[in-house]
Short mmCIF file of C-alpha atoms and ligand atoms in Angstrom, two decimals:
data_model
loop_
_atom_site.label_atom_id
_atom_site.label_comp_id
_atom_site.label_asym_id
_atom_site.label_seq_id
_atom_site.Cartn_x
_atom_site.Cartn_y
_atom_site.Cartn_z
CA UNK A 31 6.06 5.95 17.82
CA UNK A 32 9.33 7.89 17.88
CA UNK A 33 10.08 10.10 14.90
CA UNK A 34 13.25 11.85 13.82
CA UNK A 35 12.13 14.66 11.53
CA UNK A 36 14.50 17.63 11.53
CA UNK A 37 13.28 21.16 12.41
CA UNK A 38 13.74 22.06 8.72
CA UNK A 39 11.50 19.18 7.63
CA UNK A 40 8.86 20.23 10.13
CA UNK A 41 8.62 23.66 8.49
CA UNK A 42 6.40 21.96 5.93
CA UNK A 43 2.88 21.79 7.35
CA UNK A 44 2.14 18.43 5.70
CA UNK A 45 5.24 16.89 7.26
CA UNK A 46 4.45 18.50 10.61
CA UNK A 47 0.95 16.99 10.53
CA UNK A 48 2.38 13.59 9.53
CA UNK A 49 4.81 13.82 12.45
CA UNK A 50 1.95 14.52 14.90
CA UNK A 51 0.00 11.55 13.57
CA UNK A 52 2.95 9.15 13.54
CA UNK A 53 3.70 10.01 17.17
CA UNK A 54 0.22 8.95 18.26
CA UNK A 55 0.64 5.40 16.90
CA UNK A 56 1.67 2.93 19.61
CA UNK A 57 2.16 -0.03 17.21
CA UNK A 58 -0.51 -2.05 19.01
CA UNK A 59 -1.84 -3.56 15.79
CA UNK A 60 -5.52 -3.48 16.80
CA UNK A 61 -6.22 -1.83 13.44
CA UNK A 62 -5.08 -4.90 11.52
CA UNK A 63 -8.17 -6.79 12.70
CA UNK A 64 -10.53 -4.56 10.74
CA UNK A 65 -8.37 -3.72 7.72
CA UNK A 66 -9.95 -5.31 4.62
CA UNK A 67 -6.70 -5.52 2.66
CA UNK A 68 -4.90 -7.21 5.54
CA UNK A 69 -7.77 -9.68 5.86
CA UNK A 70 -7.53 -10.56 2.17
CA UNK A 71 -3.77 -10.38 1.57
CA UNK A 72 -2.44 -11.29 5.03
CA UNK A 73 0.67 -9.13 4.54
CA UNK A 74 1.68 -6.77 7.39
CA UNK A 75 2.60 -4.19 4.75
CA UNK A 76 -1.03 -4.26 3.59
CA UNK A 77 -2.23 -3.39 7.10
CA UNK A 78 -2.56 0.13 8.56
CA UNK A 79 0.40 -0.43 10.88
CA UNK A 80 2.58 -1.68 8.02
CA UNK A 81 1.62 1.26 5.83
CA UNK A 82 2.32 3.68 8.67
CA UNK A 83 5.87 2.31 8.93
CA UNK A 84 6.37 2.59 5.17
CA UNK A 85 5.11 6.18 5.17
CA UNK A 86 7.30 7.11 8.16
CA UNK A 87 10.40 5.71 6.50
CA UNK A 88 9.63 7.42 3.19
CA UNK A 89 8.93 10.83 4.72
CA UNK A 90 11.65 10.89 7.36
CA UNK A 91 14.35 10.00 4.87
CA UNK A 92 12.81 12.17 2.16
CA UNK A 93 13.25 9.08 0.08
CA UNK A 94 12.12 8.78 -3.49
CA UNK A 95 9.21 6.35 -3.19
CA UNK A 96 10.05 2.83 -4.31
CA UNK A 97 7.75 0.43 -6.15
CA UNK A 98 7.15 -1.65 -3.00
CA UNK A 99 5.99 1.30 -0.91
CA UNK A 100 3.77 2.59 -3.69
CA UNK A 101 2.22 -0.85 -4.22
CA UNK A 102 1.13 -1.12 -0.58
CA UNK A 103 -0.11 2.48 -0.35
CA UNK A 104 -2.00 2.08 -3.64
CA UNK A 105 -3.66 -1.03 -2.24
CA UNK A 106 -5.12 0.94 0.68
CA UNK A 107 -8.83 1.57 0.16
CA UNK A 108 -8.91 4.72 2.34
CA UNK A 109 -11.91 3.02 3.92
CA UNK A 110 -10.79 4.37 7.33
CA UNK A 111 -11.94 1.30 9.25
CA UNK A 112 -8.55 1.57 10.97
CA UNK A 113 -9.47 5.00 12.33
CA UNK A 114 -12.62 3.63 13.92
CA UNK A 115 -10.68 0.76 15.50
CA UNK A 116 -7.57 2.63 16.64
CA UNK A 117 -7.62 3.18 20.43
CA UNK A 118 -4.95 5.85 20.13
CA UNK A 119 -6.76 8.22 17.76
CA UNK A 120 -4.31 7.94 14.86
CA UNK A 121 -5.62 10.17 12.04
CA UNK A 122 -4.70 7.74 9.28
CA UNK A 123 -6.70 9.71 6.66
CA UNK A 124 -4.49 12.81 6.81
CA UNK A 125 -1.39 10.63 6.88
CA UNK A 126 -2.23 8.54 3.82
CA UNK A 127 -3.52 11.60 1.93
CA UNK A 128 -0.17 13.31 2.54
CA UNK A 129 1.72 10.15 1.51
CA UNK A 130 -0.29 9.93 -1.71
CA UNK A 131 0.49 13.54 -2.60
CA UNK A 132 4.18 12.90 -1.84
CA UNK A 133 4.16 9.81 -4.08
CA UNK A 134 2.40 11.68 -6.87
CA UNK A 135 5.14 14.34 -6.80
CA UNK A 136 8.14 12.08 -6.38
CA UNK A 137 7.45 8.69 -7.98
CA UNK A 138 7.83 7.85 -11.66
CA UNK A 139 4.92 5.53 -12.29
CA UNK A 140 4.98 3.19 -15.29
CA UNK A 141 3.46 4.95 -18.32
CA UNK A 142 0.32 2.74 -18.29
CA UNK A 143 -0.39 3.76 -14.67
CA UNK A 144 0.20 7.40 -15.48
CA UNK A 145 -2.07 7.25 -18.51
CA UNK A 146 -4.91 5.51 -16.67
CA UNK A 147 -4.74 7.85 -13.71
CA UNK A 148 -4.64 10.87 -16.03
CA UNK A 149 -7.70 9.63 -17.93
CA UNK A 150 -9.65 9.00 -14.72
CA UNK A 151 -8.75 12.45 -13.40
CA UNK A 152 -9.77 14.08 -16.69
CA UNK A 153 -13.05 12.20 -17.10
CA UNK A 154 -14.75 11.19 -13.84
CA UNK A 155 -15.14 14.64 -12.25
CA UNK A 156 -16.78 16.07 -15.40
CA UNK A 157 -20.34 14.78 -15.93
CA UNK A 158 -20.51 15.37 -19.70
CA UNK A 159 -17.09 13.80 -20.35
CA UNK A 160 -18.07 10.92 -18.09
CA UNK A 161 -21.33 10.41 -19.96
CA UNK A 162 -19.43 10.19 -23.25
CA UNK A 163 -16.98 7.74 -21.70
CA UNK A 164 -19.87 5.61 -20.42
CA UNK A 165 -21.35 5.52 -23.92
CA UNK A 166 -17.98 4.39 -25.28
CA UNK A 167 -17.71 1.75 -22.54
CA UNK A 168 -21.17 0.45 -23.45
CA UNK A 169 -20.02 -0.12 -27.01
CA UNK A 170 -16.73 -1.63 -25.84
CA UNK A 171 -18.16 -3.95 -23.17
CA UNK A 172 -18.45 -7.04 -25.46
CA UNK A 173 -14.70 -6.75 -26.07
CA UNK A 174 -13.79 -6.45 -22.38
CA UNK A 175 -12.30 -9.93 -22.21
CA UNK A 176 -9.80 -9.06 -24.94
CA UNK A 177 -8.35 -6.18 -22.92
CA UNK A 178 -4.72 -6.89 -21.98
CA UNK A 179 -4.88 -4.84 -18.78
CA UNK A 180 -7.27 -6.05 -16.02
CA UNK A 181 -7.95 -2.43 -15.12
CA UNK A 182 -9.26 -1.66 -18.61
CA UNK A 183 -11.36 -4.82 -18.38
CA UNK A 184 -12.78 -3.65 -15.05
CA UNK A 185 -13.61 -0.22 -16.50
CA UNK A 186 -15.62 -1.77 -19.32
CA UNK A 187 -17.32 -4.32 -17.08
CA UNK A 188 -18.28 -1.74 -14.44
CA UNK A 189 -19.95 0.62 -16.94
CA UNK A 190 -23.72 0.66 -16.37
CA UNK A 191 -26.03 -0.76 -19.04
CA UNK A 192 -28.24 2.30 -19.03
CA UNK A 193 -27.25 5.94 -18.73
CA UNK A 194 -30.00 8.23 -17.41
CA UNK A 195 -30.94 11.43 -19.26
CA UNK A 196 -29.56 14.66 -17.78
CA UNK A 197 -31.72 15.95 -14.91
CA UNK A 198 -32.46 19.67 -15.11
CA UNK A 199 -32.77 19.58 -11.30
CA UNK A 200 -28.97 19.52 -11.22
CA UNK A 201 -28.76 22.96 -12.89
CA UNK A 202 -28.10 26.02 -10.69
CA UNK A 203 -31.45 27.20 -9.25
CA UNK A 204 -33.47 27.56 -6.07
CA UNK A 205 -36.27 25.20 -5.03
CA UNK A 206 -38.39 27.48 -2.87
CA UNK A 207 -40.81 26.29 -0.17
CA UNK A 208 -43.82 28.00 1.38
CA UNK A 209 -43.17 27.23 5.03
CA UNK A 210 -39.38 27.53 5.20
CA UNK A 211 -37.61 25.91 8.14
CA UNK A 212 -34.11 26.13 6.70
CA UNK A 213 -32.16 27.04 3.58
CA UNK A 214 -29.59 24.57 2.31
CA UNK A 215 -27.25 24.16 -0.65
CA UNK A 216 -27.30 20.74 -2.28
CA UNK A 217 -24.01 19.46 -3.64
CA UNK A 218 -25.14 17.78 -6.85
CA UNK A 219 -21.68 16.30 -7.44
CA UNK A 220 -20.04 14.99 -10.59
CA UNK A 221 -19.99 11.25 -11.39
CA UNK A 222 -23.35 10.78 -9.67
CA UNK A 223 -24.98 13.22 -12.12
CA UNK A 224 -23.97 10.92 -14.98
CA UNK A 225 -24.65 7.59 -13.29
CA UNK A 226 -27.86 8.12 -11.34
CA UNK A 227 -30.03 11.23 -11.45
CA UNK A 228 -32.73 9.70 -9.21
CA UNK A 229 -30.73 10.41 -6.04
CA UNK A 230 -30.58 14.20 -6.38
CA UNK A 231 -34.19 14.29 -7.62
CA UNK A 232 -35.36 12.34 -4.54
CA UNK A 233 -33.22 14.47 -2.22
CA UNK A 234 -34.73 17.70 -3.53
CA UNK A 235 -38.31 16.34 -3.23
CA UNK A 236 -37.68 15.10 0.29
CA UNK A 237 -35.97 18.24 1.59
CA UNK A 238 -38.54 20.62 0.11
CA UNK A 239 -41.47 18.45 1.28
CA UNK A 240 -40.31 18.91 4.86
CA UNK A 241 -39.48 22.62 4.77
CA UNK A 242 -35.93 23.05 3.46
CA UNK A 243 -35.41 25.54 0.65
CA UNK A 244 -32.81 23.96 -1.63
CA UNK A 245 -30.23 25.89 -3.64
CA UNK A 246 -28.05 24.38 -6.33
CA UNK A 247 -25.23 26.94 -6.28
CA UNK A 248 -23.79 28.22 -9.54
CA UNK A 249 -20.14 27.22 -9.94
CA UNK A 250 -20.21 24.25 -7.54
CA UNK A 251 -19.31 20.82 -8.93
CA UNK A 252 -16.97 17.97 -8.07
CA UNK A 253 -15.79 18.05 -4.44
CA UNK A 254 -12.25 17.06 -5.46
CA UNK A 255 -12.25 13.69 -3.67
CA UNK A 256 -11.54 11.55 -6.74
CA UNK A 257 -8.32 13.39 -7.57
CA UNK A 258 -7.48 14.00 -3.90
CA UNK A 259 -7.29 10.24 -3.33
CA UNK A 260 -4.94 9.93 -6.30
CA UNK A 261 -2.61 12.46 -4.67
CA UNK A 262 -3.36 15.00 -7.42
CA UNK A 263 -3.41 18.07 -5.18
CA UNK A 264 -3.56 20.69 -7.93
CA UNK A 265 -6.70 19.22 -9.49
CA UNK A 266 -8.45 18.44 -6.20
CA UNK A 267 -7.76 21.91 -4.80
CA UNK A 268 -9.02 23.60 -7.97
CA UNK A 269 -12.31 21.67 -7.74
CA UNK A 270 -12.67 22.30 -4.02
CA UNK A 271 -11.84 26.02 -4.40
CA UNK A 272 -14.65 26.42 -6.97
CA UNK A 273 -17.10 24.89 -4.47
CA UNK A 274 -15.87 27.04 -1.60
CA UNK A 275 -16.34 30.21 -3.65
CA UNK A 276 -19.79 29.15 -4.86
CA UNK A 277 -21.07 28.20 -1.41
CA UNK A 278 -19.56 31.19 0.40
CA UNK A 279 -21.34 33.43 -2.13
CA UNK A 280 -24.62 31.71 -1.17
CA UNK A 281 -23.81 31.97 2.54
CA UNK A 282 -23.17 35.69 2.23
CA UNK A 283 -26.16 36.44 -0.02
CA UNK A 284 -29.10 34.30 1.11
CA UNK A 285 -27.65 32.57 4.17
CA UNK A 286 -27.19 28.81 4.43
CA UNK A 287 -28.01 26.49 7.33
CA UNK A 288 -26.23 23.54 5.73
CA UNK A 289 -24.45 22.25 2.67
CA UNK A 290 -26.16 18.95 2.01
CA UNK A 291 -24.17 16.07 0.56
CA UNK A 292 -25.81 12.80 -0.45
CA UNK A 293 -22.64 11.01 -1.56
CA UNK A 294 -20.83 10.16 1.63
CA UNK A 295 -17.42 9.86 -0.03
CA UNK A 296 -17.75 13.50 -1.06
CA UNK A 297 -19.08 14.48 2.37
CA UNK A 298 -15.94 13.22 4.07
CA UNK A 299 -13.82 15.37 1.77
CA UNK A 300 -15.94 18.54 2.05
CA UNK A 301 -15.89 18.23 5.84
CA UNK A 302 -12.08 18.18 5.56
CA UNK A 303 -11.78 21.35 3.42
CA UNK A 304 -10.49 23.25 6.47
CA UNK A 305 -7.47 20.94 6.64
CA UNK A 306 -6.97 20.79 2.87
CA UNK A 307 -6.82 24.60 2.66
CA UNK A 308 -4.92 25.25 5.92
CA UNK A 309 -2.05 27.03 4.09
CA UNK A 310 -4.21 28.73 1.48
CA UNK A 311 -5.68 32.26 1.30
CA UNK A 312 -9.07 30.49 1.16
CA UNK A 313 -8.47 28.89 4.60
CA UNK A 314 -11.14 30.90 6.45
CA UNK A 315 -13.77 30.34 3.76
CA UNK A 316 -12.88 26.64 3.56
CA UNK A 317 -13.38 26.34 7.32
CA UNK A 318 -16.78 28.09 7.07
CA UNK A 319 -17.88 25.63 4.38
CA UNK A 320 -16.60 22.60 6.28
CA UNK A 321 -18.41 23.75 9.43
CA UNK A 322 -21.86 23.54 7.80
CA UNK A 323 -21.24 20.53 5.51
CA UNK A 324 -23.65 17.74 6.45
CA UNK A 325 -24.60 14.36 5.17
CA UNK A 326 -28.22 14.36 4.00
CA UNK A 327 -29.15 12.05 6.90
CA UNK A 328 -27.95 14.67 9.41
CA UNK A 329 -30.16 17.33 7.82
CA UNK A 330 -33.16 14.98 7.66
CA UNK A 331 -32.77 14.28 11.38
CA UNK A 332 -32.95 18.03 12.01
CA UNK A 333 -36.12 18.26 9.90
CA UNK A 334 -37.70 15.61 12.14
CA UNK A 335 -39.44 13.59 9.43
CA UNK A 336 -42.83 12.11 10.36
CA UNK A 337 -43.45 8.36 10.37
CA UNK A 338 -43.59 6.98 6.81
CA UNK A 339 -45.88 4.52 5.06
CA UNK A 340 -43.50 1.63 4.38
CA UNK A 341 -45.00 -1.65 5.51
CA UNK A 342 -42.19 -3.58 7.12
CA UNK A 343 -40.36 -4.07 3.82
CA UNK A 344 -36.98 -5.66 4.52
CA UNK A 345 -34.12 -3.27 3.76
CA UNK A 346 -30.54 -4.45 4.08
CA UNK A 347 -28.62 -1.32 4.99
CA UNK A 348 -25.07 -1.11 3.67
CA UNK A 349 -23.03 1.33 5.74
CA UNK A 350 -20.65 3.15 3.39
CA UNK A 351 -17.17 3.41 4.92
CA UNK A 352 -17.01 7.13 4.25
CA UNK A 353 -20.22 7.57 6.25
CA UNK A 354 -19.54 5.25 9.18
CA UNK A 355 -15.76 5.62 9.47
CA UNK A 356 -15.09 8.92 7.67
CA UNK A 357 -17.98 10.92 9.13
CA UNK A 358 -18.86 8.72 12.13
CA UNK A 359 -22.52 8.65 11.08
CA UNK A 360 -23.75 5.21 12.04
CA UNK A 361 -27.32 5.37 13.26
CA UNK A 362 -29.11 8.24 11.45
CA UNK A 363 -29.81 6.46 8.13
CA UNK A 364 -31.10 3.37 9.98
CA UNK A 365 -33.20 5.47 12.39
CA UNK A 366 -34.75 7.34 9.47
CA UNK A 367 -35.55 4.13 7.57
CA UNK A 368 -37.10 2.54 10.67
CA UNK A 369 -39.24 5.61 11.30
CA UNK A 370 -40.40 5.44 7.67
CA UNK A 371 -41.68 1.94 8.41
CA UNK A 372 -38.95 -0.25 6.89
CA UNK A 373 -37.51 -3.25 8.68
CA UNK A 374 -33.78 -2.57 8.70
CA UNK A 375 -31.29 -5.43 8.58
CA UNK A 376 -27.51 -5.23 8.71
CA UNK A 377 -24.90 -7.68 7.41
CA UNK A 378 -22.51 -9.34 9.84
CA UNK A 379 -19.53 -7.54 8.24
CA UNK A 380 -21.14 -4.10 8.21
CA UNK A 381 -17.86 -2.44 9.26
CA UNK A 382 -16.04 -3.73 6.15
CA UNK A 383 -15.64 -2.05 2.77
CA UNK A 384 -17.47 -3.29 -0.35
CA UNK A 385 -14.36 -2.58 -2.46
CA UNK A 386 -15.71 0.43 -4.34
CA UNK A 387 -13.62 3.16 -2.67
CA UNK A 388 -13.62 5.90 -5.33
CA UNK A 389 -11.53 4.67 -8.25
CA UNK A 390 -10.24 1.63 -6.32
CA UNK A 391 -12.52 -0.85 -8.12
CA UNK A 392 -11.03 0.36 -11.40
CA UNK A 393 -7.39 0.54 -10.30
CA UNK A 394 -7.27 -2.56 -8.04
CA UNK A 395 -9.91 -4.80 -9.65
CA UNK A 396 -8.72 -8.11 -8.16
CA UNK A 397 -8.90 -7.06 -4.50
CA UNK A 398 -12.05 -5.07 -5.17
CA UNK A 399 -13.81 -8.10 -6.70
CA UNK A 400 -13.06 -10.20 -3.63
CA UNK A 401 -14.45 -7.53 -1.33
CA UNK A 402 -17.54 -7.16 -3.48
CA UNK A 403 -18.22 -10.91 -3.51
CA UNK A 404 -17.96 -11.05 0.27
CA UNK A 405 -20.21 -8.03 0.79
CA UNK A 406 -22.85 -9.26 -1.66
CA UNK A 407 -22.87 -12.65 0.08
CA UNK A 408 -23.45 -11.18 3.54
CA UNK A 409 -26.12 -8.79 2.25
CA UNK A 410 -27.98 -11.50 0.32
CA UNK A 411 -27.82 -13.77 3.38
CA UNK A 412 -30.29 -11.35 4.99
CA UNK A 413 -32.79 -12.14 2.19
CA UNK A 414 -33.77 -8.48 1.83
CA UNK A 415 -36.35 -7.01 -0.53
CA UNK A 416 -34.11 -4.00 -1.14
CA UNK A 417 -30.54 -2.94 -0.35
CA UNK A 418 -30.00 0.70 0.68
CA UNK A 419 -26.78 2.72 0.85
CA UNK A 420 -25.78 6.36 1.12
CA UNK A 421 -23.04 6.48 -1.48
CA UNK A 422 -23.26 6.08 -5.27
CA UNK A 423 -19.92 4.24 -5.45
CA UNK A 424 -21.15 1.48 -3.11
CA UNK A 425 -24.45 1.33 -5.00
CA UNK A 426 -22.67 0.74 -8.34
CA UNK A 427 -20.26 -1.77 -6.83
CA UNK A 428 -22.81 -3.88 -4.94
CA UNK A 429 -25.47 -3.45 -7.64
CA UNK A 430 -23.16 -5.02 -10.21
CA UNK A 431 -23.00 -8.21 -8.15
CA UNK A 432 -26.57 -8.87 -7.03
CA UNK A 433 -30.11 -9.26 -8.36
CA UNK A 434 -31.52 -7.47 -5.30
CA UNK A 435 -32.39 -3.87 -6.22
CA UNK A 436 -30.17 -1.27 -4.58
CA UNK A 437 -31.24 2.31 -3.96
CA UNK A 438 -30.07 5.35 -2.04
CA UNK A 439 -31.54 5.76 1.47
CA UNK A 440 -33.14 9.08 0.43
CA UNK A 441 -35.06 7.37 -2.39
CA UNK A 442 -36.74 5.08 0.14
CA UNK A 443 -37.48 7.93 2.54
CA UNK A 444 -38.91 10.01 -0.31
CA UNK A 445 -41.10 7.10 -1.43
CA UNK A 446 -42.37 6.33 2.06
CA UNK A 447 -43.34 9.97 2.62
CA UNK A 448 -45.21 10.64 -0.61
CA UNK A 449 -42.68 10.46 -3.46
CA UNK A 450 -42.67 8.07 -6.41
CA UNK A 451 -41.39 4.48 -6.27
CA UNK A 452 -37.62 4.48 -6.87
CA UNK A 453 -37.07 3.51 -10.54
CA UNK A 454 -34.30 1.06 -9.55
CA UNK A 455 -36.91 -1.17 -7.88
CA UNK A 456 -38.24 -2.18 -11.26
CA UNK A 457 -34.96 -2.09 -13.20
CA UNK A 458 -34.31 -4.92 -15.67
CA UNK A 459 -32.29 -7.76 -14.15
CA UNK A 460 -33.42 -6.94 -10.61
CA UNK A 461 -35.87 -8.93 -8.52
CA UNK A 462 -38.84 -6.67 -7.86
CA UNK A 463 -39.91 -6.95 -4.19
CA UNK A 464 -43.00 -9.17 -4.02
CA UNK A 465 -44.33 -7.74 -0.76
CA UNK A 466 -46.77 -4.83 -0.57
CA UNK A 467 -44.48 -1.99 0.33
CA UNK A 468 -46.63 0.99 1.15
CA UNK A 469 -49.81 1.07 3.22
S1 SF4 B 40 -4.49 0.62 16.18
FE1 SF4 B 40 -3.76 2.74 16.07
S2 SF4 B 40 -2.05 2.85 17.53
FE2 SF4 B 40 -2.43 0.67 17.13
S3 SF4 B 40 -1.03 0.17 15.40
FE3 SF4 B 40 -3.00 0.71 14.50
S4 SF4 B 40 -2.80 2.90 14.04
FE4 SF4 B 40 -1.16 2.41 15.50
S1 SF4 B 41 -7.91 2.80 5.25
FE1 SF4 B 41 -8.84 0.74 5.16
S2 SF4 B 41 -7.55 -0.40 3.71
FE2 SF4 B 41 -6.40 1.44 4.30
S3 SF4 B 41 -5.13 0.81 6.02
FE3 SF4 B 41 -7.01 1.64 6.93
S4 SF4 B 41 -8.39 -0.13 7.19
FE4 SF4 B 41 -6.73 -0.78 5.78
#
């Protein structure tokens, strides 16, 4: 694609990167075939190619974003299916991230949008604030249908019925092991600590059982992804900078072989810290952190887990977009589950998003609901005993639409190798698997 940025415009590194990306697009339109919003809405402007044109026009002309452009960019899930499909290697993620930051700086959103986005940015990344909000949502849920704004309705409806107690495993500390094969830092995250403490608990048990000393670094918290995807650069960079400092301290003091992330949406962002901080004094440290950031499945493959005791239990594996498209990790979670003894099934539309996508299910509830319904249907068609995923957002989204219990992949691996049964398998409202699961 030809571009006409001036040399002055290209002084800005974000614009220069956008220019590089735009020039790799050859308008072939292959990406439209796998774009969930194009499949649902059928509008070229809700396809990757359409959005690329809108972004090009906005940036080249340094135009104040208009409502139409913002609507179509806001409707993008950032699922990155288009990046997997594109034969030309268009880095859509950096392009849309830059467009979102540009929109955030230059567009006057309606006050209700601004207020909602501000609340989400002030609440979700902070576990205690989020816990309080979840308690409020629990009380407000019976009144959801009276909410004038569908987004407020979605927020109340999506709130979980139970909120787990705080897990002290998420506090800064070191989980030492006798026969140490590696030393890793676990990113305990933000929203996940309020929504589901079983995932970090299972991750720590599993990693330490197989020889990884686990550190929860003091000062690390939210990865910044939630605000990054809203274009709120100041907030996302502040969160990411705190992590970089905390992990670099650990790297310099005790040494780290990996930074382990068990929420794939966060993993995609941490792996991109080098790009996010390219113009920042923290650039070198950010690159060091990004270089050792790994999804938990990558680390478990390195630890070479033994065969597990699961007895052919049918697990429908949901591939989170951030894992399969963002991090290009497609086989490790399935390989690990198979080795643990589970029978792994995959839905026909495994490349498509479930509609969770960070705050998307709250901000775009109508499209999100359609994607959820489709994903639940294809997963349930497999008649699984359990659904497994590697991202808390997908687990909440799919779990709210099915009676099949949904757990994180690490919970199943932990269980099959000596850990306790995942609590979600006997949660109220879920169908407890009838088959004998462990030998
Ligand atoms: S598939 Fe790639 S090159 Fe083709 S239109 Fe989409 S982004 Fe552009
Ligand atoms: S990120 Fe997903 S929703 Fe957005 S343009 Fe690409 S395929 Fe479509």
